Coordinates of N, CA, C and O in Angstrom, one line a residue:
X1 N 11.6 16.7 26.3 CA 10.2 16.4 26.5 C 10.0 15.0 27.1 O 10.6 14.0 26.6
X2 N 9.4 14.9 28.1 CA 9.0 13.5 28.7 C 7.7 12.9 27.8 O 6.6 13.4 27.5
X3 N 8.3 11.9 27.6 CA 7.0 11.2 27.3 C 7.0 9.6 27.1 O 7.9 9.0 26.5
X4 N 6.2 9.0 27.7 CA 6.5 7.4 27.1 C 5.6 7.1 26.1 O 4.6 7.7 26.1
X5 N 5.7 6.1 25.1 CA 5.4 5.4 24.2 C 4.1 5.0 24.1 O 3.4 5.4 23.2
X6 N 3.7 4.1 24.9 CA 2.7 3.6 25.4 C 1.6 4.8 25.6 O 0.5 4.4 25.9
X7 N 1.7 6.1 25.6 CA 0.8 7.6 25.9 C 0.2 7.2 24.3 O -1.0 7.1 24.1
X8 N 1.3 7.2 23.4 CA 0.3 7.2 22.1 C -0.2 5.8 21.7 O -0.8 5.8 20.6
X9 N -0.1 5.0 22.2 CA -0.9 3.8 21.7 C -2.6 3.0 22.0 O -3.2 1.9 21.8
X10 N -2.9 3.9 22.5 CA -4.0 3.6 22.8 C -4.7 2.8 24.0 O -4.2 2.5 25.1
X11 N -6.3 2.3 23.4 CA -6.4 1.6 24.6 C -6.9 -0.2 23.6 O -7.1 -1.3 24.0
X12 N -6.8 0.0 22.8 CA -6.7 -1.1 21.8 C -5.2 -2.2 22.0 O -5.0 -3.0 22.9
X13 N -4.5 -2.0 20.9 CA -3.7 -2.8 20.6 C -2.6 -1.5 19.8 O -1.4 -1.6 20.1
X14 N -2.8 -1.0 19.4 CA -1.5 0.4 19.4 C -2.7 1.1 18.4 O -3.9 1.0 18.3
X15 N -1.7 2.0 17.9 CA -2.1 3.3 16.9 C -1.3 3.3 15.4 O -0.4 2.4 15.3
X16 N -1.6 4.0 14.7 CA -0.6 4.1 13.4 C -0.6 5.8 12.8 O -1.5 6.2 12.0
X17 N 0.5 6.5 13.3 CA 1.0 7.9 13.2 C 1.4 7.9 11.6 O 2.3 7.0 11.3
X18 N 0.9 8.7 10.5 CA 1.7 8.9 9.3 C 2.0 10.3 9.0 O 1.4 11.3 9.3
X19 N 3.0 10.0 8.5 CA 3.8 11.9 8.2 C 2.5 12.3 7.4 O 1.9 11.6 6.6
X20 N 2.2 13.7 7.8 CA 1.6 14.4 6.7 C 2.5 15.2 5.5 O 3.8 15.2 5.5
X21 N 1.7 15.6 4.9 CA 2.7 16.3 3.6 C 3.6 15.6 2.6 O 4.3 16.1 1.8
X22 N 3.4 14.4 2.9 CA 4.8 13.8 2.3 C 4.4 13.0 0.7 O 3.3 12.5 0.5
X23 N 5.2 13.1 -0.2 CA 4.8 13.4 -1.5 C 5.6 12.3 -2.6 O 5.2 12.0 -3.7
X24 N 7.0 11.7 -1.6 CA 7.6 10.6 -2.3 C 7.0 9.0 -1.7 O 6.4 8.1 -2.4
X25 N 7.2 8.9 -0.6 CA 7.5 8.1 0.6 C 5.8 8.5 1.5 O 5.1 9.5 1.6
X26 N 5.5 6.9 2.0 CA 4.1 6.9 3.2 C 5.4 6.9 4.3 O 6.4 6.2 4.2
X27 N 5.2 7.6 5.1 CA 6.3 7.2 6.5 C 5.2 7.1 7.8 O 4.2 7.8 8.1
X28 N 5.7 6.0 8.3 CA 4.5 5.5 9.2 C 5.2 5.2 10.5 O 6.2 4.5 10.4
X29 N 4.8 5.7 11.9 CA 5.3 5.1 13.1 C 3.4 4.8 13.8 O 2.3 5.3 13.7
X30 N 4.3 3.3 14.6 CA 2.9 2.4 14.9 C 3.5 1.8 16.2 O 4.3 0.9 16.4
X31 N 2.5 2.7 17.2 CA 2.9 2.5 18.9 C 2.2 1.7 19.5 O 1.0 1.7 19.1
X32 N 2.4 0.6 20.4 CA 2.3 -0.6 20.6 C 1.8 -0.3 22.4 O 2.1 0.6 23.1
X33 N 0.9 -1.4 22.8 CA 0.7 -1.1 24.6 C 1.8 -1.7 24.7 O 1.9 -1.2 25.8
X34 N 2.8 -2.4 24.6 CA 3.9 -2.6 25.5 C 5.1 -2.0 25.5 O 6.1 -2.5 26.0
X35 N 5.0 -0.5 24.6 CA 5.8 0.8 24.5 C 6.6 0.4 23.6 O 7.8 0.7 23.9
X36 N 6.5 -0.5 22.1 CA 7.6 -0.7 21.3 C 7.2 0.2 20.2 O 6.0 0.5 20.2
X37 N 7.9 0.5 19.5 CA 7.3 1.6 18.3 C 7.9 1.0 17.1 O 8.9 0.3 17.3
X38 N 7.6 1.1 16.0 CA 7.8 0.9 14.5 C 7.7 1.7 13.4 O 6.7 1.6 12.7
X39 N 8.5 2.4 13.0 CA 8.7 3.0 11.8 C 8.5 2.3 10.6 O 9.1 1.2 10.3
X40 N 7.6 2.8 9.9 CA 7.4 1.6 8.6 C 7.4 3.0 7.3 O 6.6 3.9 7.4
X41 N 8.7 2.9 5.9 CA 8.4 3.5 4.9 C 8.1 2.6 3.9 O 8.7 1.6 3.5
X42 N 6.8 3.1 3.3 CA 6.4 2.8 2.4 C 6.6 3.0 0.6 O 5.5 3.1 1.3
X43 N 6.7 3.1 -0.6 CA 6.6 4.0 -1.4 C 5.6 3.8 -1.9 O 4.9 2.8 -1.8
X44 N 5.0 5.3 -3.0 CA 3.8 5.6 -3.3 C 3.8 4.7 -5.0 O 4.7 4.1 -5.4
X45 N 2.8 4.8 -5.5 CA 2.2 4.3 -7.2 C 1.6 2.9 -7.2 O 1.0 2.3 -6.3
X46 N 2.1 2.5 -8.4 CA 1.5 1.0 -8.8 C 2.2 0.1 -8.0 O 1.5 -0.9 -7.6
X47 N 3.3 0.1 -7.8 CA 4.4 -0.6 -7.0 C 4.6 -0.2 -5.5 O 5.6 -0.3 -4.8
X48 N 3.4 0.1 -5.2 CA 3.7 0.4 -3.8 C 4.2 -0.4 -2.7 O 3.3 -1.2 -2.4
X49 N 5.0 -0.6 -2.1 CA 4.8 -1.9 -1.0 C 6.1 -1.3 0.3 O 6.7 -0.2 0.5
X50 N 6.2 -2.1 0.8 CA 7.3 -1.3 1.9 C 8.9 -1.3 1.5 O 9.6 -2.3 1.2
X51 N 9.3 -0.1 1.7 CA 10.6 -0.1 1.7 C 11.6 -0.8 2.8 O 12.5 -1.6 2.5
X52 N 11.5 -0.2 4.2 CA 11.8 -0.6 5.3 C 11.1 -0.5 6.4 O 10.1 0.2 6.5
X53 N 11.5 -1.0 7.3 CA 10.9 -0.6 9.0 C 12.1 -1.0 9.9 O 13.1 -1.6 9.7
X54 N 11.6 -0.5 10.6 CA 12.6 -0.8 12.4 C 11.7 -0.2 13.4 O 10.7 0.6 13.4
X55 N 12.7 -1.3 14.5 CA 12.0 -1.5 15.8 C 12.6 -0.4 16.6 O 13.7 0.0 16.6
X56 N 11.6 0.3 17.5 CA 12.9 0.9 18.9 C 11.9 0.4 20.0 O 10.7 0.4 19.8
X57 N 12.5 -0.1 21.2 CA 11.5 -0.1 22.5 C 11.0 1.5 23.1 O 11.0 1.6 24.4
X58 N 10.8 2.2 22.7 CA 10.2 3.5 23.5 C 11.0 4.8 23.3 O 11.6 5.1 22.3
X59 N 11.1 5.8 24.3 CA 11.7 7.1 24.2 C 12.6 7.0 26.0 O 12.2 6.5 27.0
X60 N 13.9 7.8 25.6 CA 15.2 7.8 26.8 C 13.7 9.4 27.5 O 12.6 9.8 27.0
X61 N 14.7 9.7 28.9 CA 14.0 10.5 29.6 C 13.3 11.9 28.5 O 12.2 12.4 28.5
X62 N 14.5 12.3 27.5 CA 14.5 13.5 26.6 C 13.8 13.2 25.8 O 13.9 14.0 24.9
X63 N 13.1 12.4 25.6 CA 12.0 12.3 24.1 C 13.3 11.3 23.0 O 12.8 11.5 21.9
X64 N 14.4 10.6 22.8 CA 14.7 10.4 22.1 C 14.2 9.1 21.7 O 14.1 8.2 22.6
X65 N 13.7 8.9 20.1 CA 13.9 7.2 19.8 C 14.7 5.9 20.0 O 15.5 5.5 19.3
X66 N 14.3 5.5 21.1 CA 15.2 4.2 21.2 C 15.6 2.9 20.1 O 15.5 1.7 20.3
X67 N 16.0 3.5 19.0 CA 15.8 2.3 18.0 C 16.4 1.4 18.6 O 17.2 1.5 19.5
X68 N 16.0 0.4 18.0 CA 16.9 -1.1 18.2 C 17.9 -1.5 17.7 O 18.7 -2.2 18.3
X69 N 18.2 -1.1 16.3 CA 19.4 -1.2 15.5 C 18.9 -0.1 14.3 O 17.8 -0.2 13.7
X70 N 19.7 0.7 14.0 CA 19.9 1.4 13.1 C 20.1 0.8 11.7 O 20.8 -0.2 11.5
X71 N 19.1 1.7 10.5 CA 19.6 0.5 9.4 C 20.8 0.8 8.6 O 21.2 2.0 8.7
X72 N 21.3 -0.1 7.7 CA 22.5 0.2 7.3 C 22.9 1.4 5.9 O 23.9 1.7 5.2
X73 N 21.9 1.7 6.0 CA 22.0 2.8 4.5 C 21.6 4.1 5.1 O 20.6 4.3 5.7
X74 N 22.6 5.0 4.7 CA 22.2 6.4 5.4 C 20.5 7.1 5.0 O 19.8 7.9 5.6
X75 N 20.5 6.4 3.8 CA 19.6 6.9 3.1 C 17.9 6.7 3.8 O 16.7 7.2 3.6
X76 N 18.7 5.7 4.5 CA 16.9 5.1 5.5 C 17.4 5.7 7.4 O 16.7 5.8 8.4
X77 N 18.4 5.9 7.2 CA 19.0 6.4 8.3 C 18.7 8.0 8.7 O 18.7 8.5 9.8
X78 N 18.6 8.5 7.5 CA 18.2 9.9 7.9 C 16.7 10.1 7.9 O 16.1 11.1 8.3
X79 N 16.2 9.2 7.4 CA 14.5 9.2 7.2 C 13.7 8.9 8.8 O 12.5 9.2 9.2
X80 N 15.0 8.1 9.5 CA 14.0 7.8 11.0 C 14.1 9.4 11.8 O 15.2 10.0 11.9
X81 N 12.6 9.8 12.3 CA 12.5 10.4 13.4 C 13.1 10.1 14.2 O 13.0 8.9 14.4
X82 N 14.0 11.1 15.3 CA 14.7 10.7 16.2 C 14.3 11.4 17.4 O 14.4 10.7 18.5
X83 N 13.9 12.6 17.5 CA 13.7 13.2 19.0 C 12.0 13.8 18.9 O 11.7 14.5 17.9
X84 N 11.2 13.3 20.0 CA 9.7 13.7 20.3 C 9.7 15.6 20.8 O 10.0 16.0 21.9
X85 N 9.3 16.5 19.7 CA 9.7 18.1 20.3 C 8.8 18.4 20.7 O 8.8 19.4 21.4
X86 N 7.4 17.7 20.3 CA 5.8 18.2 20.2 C 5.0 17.4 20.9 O 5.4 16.3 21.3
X87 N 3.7 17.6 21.1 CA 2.6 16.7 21.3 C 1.7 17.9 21.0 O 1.8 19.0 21.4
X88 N 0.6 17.2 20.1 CA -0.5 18.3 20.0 C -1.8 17.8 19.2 O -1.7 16.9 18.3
X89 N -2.9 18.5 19.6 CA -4.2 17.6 19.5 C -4.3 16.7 20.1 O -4.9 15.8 19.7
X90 N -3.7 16.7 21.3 CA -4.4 16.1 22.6 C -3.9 14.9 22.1 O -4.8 14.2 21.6
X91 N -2.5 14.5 22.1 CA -2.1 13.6 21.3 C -2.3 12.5 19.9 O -2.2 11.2 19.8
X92 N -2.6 13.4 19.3 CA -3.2 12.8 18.4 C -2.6 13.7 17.0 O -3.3 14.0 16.1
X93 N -1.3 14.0 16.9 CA -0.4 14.4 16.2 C 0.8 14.7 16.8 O 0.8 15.2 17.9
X94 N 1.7 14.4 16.4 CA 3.1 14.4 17.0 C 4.1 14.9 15.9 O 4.0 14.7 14.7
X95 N 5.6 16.2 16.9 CA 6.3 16.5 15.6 C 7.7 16.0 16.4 O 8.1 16.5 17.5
X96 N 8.5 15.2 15.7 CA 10.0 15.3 15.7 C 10.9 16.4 15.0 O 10.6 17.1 14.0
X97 N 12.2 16.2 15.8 CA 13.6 16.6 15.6 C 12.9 18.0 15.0 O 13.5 18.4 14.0
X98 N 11.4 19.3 15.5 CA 11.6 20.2 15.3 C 11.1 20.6 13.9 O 11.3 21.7 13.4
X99 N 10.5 19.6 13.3 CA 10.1 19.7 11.6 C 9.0 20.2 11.8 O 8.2 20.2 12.8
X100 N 8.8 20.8 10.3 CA 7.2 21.3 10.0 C 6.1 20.0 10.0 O 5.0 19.9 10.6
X101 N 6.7 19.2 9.3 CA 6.3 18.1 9.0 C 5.3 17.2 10.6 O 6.0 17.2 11.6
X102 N 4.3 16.7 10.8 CA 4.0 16.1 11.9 C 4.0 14.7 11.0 O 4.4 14.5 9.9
X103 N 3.4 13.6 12.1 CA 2.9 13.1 12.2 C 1.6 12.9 12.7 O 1.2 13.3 13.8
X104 N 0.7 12.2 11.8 CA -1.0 12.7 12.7 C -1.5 10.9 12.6 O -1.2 10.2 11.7
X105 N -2.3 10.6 13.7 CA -2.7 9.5 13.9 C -4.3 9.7 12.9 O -5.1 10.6 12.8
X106 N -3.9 8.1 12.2 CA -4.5 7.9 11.0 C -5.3 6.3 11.4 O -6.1 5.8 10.6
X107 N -5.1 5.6 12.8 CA -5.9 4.8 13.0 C -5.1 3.6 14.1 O -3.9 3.3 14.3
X108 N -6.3 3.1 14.8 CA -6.0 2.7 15.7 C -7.2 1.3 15.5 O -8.3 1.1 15.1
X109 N -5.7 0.8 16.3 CA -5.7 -1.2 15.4 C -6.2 -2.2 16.7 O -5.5 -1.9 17.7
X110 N -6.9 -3.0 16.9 CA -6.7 -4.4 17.7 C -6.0 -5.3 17.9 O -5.9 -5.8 19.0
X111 N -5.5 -5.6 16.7 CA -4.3 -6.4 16.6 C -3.8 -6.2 15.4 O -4.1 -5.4 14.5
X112 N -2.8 -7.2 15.5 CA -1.6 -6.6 14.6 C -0.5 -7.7 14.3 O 0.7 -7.5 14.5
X113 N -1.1 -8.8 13.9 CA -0.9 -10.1 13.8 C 0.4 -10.6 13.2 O 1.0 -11.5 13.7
X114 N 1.1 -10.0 11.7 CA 1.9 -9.2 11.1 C 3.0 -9.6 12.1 O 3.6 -10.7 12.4
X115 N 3.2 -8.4 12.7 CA 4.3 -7.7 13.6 C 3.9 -8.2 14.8 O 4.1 -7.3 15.7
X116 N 3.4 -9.4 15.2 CA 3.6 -10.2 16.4 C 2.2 -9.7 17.8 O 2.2 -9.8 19.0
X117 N 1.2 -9.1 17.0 CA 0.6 -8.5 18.2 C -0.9 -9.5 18.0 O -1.9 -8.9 18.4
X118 N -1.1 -10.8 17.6 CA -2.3 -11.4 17.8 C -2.7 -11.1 18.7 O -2.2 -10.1 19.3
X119 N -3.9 -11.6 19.3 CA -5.5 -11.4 19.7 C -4.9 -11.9 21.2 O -5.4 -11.3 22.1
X120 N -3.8 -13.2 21.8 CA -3.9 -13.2 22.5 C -2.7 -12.7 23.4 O -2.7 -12.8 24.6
X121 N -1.6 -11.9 22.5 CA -0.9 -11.3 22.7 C -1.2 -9.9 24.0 O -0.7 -9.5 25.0
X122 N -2.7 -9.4 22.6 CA -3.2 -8.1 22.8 C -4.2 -7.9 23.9 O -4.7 -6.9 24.4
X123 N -4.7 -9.7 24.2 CA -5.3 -9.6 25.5 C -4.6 -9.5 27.3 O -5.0 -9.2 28.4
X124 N -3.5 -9.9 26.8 CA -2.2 -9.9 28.1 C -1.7 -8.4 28.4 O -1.5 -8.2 29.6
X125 N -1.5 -7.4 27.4 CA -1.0 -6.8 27.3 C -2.1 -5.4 27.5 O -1.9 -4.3 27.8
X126 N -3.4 -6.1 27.2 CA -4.1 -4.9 27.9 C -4.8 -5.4 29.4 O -5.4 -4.7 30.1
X127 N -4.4 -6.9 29.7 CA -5.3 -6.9 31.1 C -3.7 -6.5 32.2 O -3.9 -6.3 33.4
X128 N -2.4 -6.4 31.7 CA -1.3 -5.7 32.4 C -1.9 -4.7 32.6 O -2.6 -4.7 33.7
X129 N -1.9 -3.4 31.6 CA -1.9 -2.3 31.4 C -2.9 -2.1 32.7 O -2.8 -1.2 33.5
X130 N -3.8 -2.9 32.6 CA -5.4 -2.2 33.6 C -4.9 -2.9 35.2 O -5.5 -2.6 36.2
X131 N -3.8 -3.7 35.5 CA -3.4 -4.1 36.4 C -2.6 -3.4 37.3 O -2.2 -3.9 38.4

């Protein structure tokens, strides 16, 4: 599947995709306009806060996740989506590696100050985009 990165991020400052269905773990990917993506797991209760994330810059010709570095425990290793098999609702849900499971876009951000995307970041990056 072709697709680049930057298709799901909007016209803001990116988007934030969360697995539906999921019952242990929030599993969150959050697409950026300069085509970097971020997987972020969460866990659920009183203690909620994040477990991990990682970076990839975009998808190879085949839909695959370009991570940046893989993390070091299988256990978060098997948890990253790796191949784009789907697009559906007019992009506005997405399914990897073939699962039941989607991802469905749950909100779209301006900035993203956190993870490096301030205000003047996200004004460069969209007067590119329109360039």
């Amino acid at each position: 599947m072709t697709a680049k990165s930057t298709d799901f991020a909007g016209a803001l400052c990116g988007r934030r995709y969360e697995k539906e269905m999921e019952t242990h773990f929030r599993d969150c990917l959050l697409f950026y306009l300069d085509g970097r993506i971020r997987f972020e797991r969460y866990c659920y209760g009183e203690a909620a806060c994040l477990v991990f994330s990682v970076w990839a810059h975009g998808f190879d010709a085949q839909g695959k996740i370009l991570w940046d570095k893989e993390p070091e425990f299988e256990s978060q290793r098997s948890a990253l989506p790796r191949v784009l098999t789907d697009v559906q609702e007019e992009g506005t849900a997405l399914q990897f590696d073939g699962l039941h499971k989607r991802y469905v876009m749950t909100e779209e951000f301006a900035s993203d100050k956190p993870n490096g995307y301030g205000k003047w970041k996200v004004f460069w990056l969209q007067r590119r985009k329109k360039g």
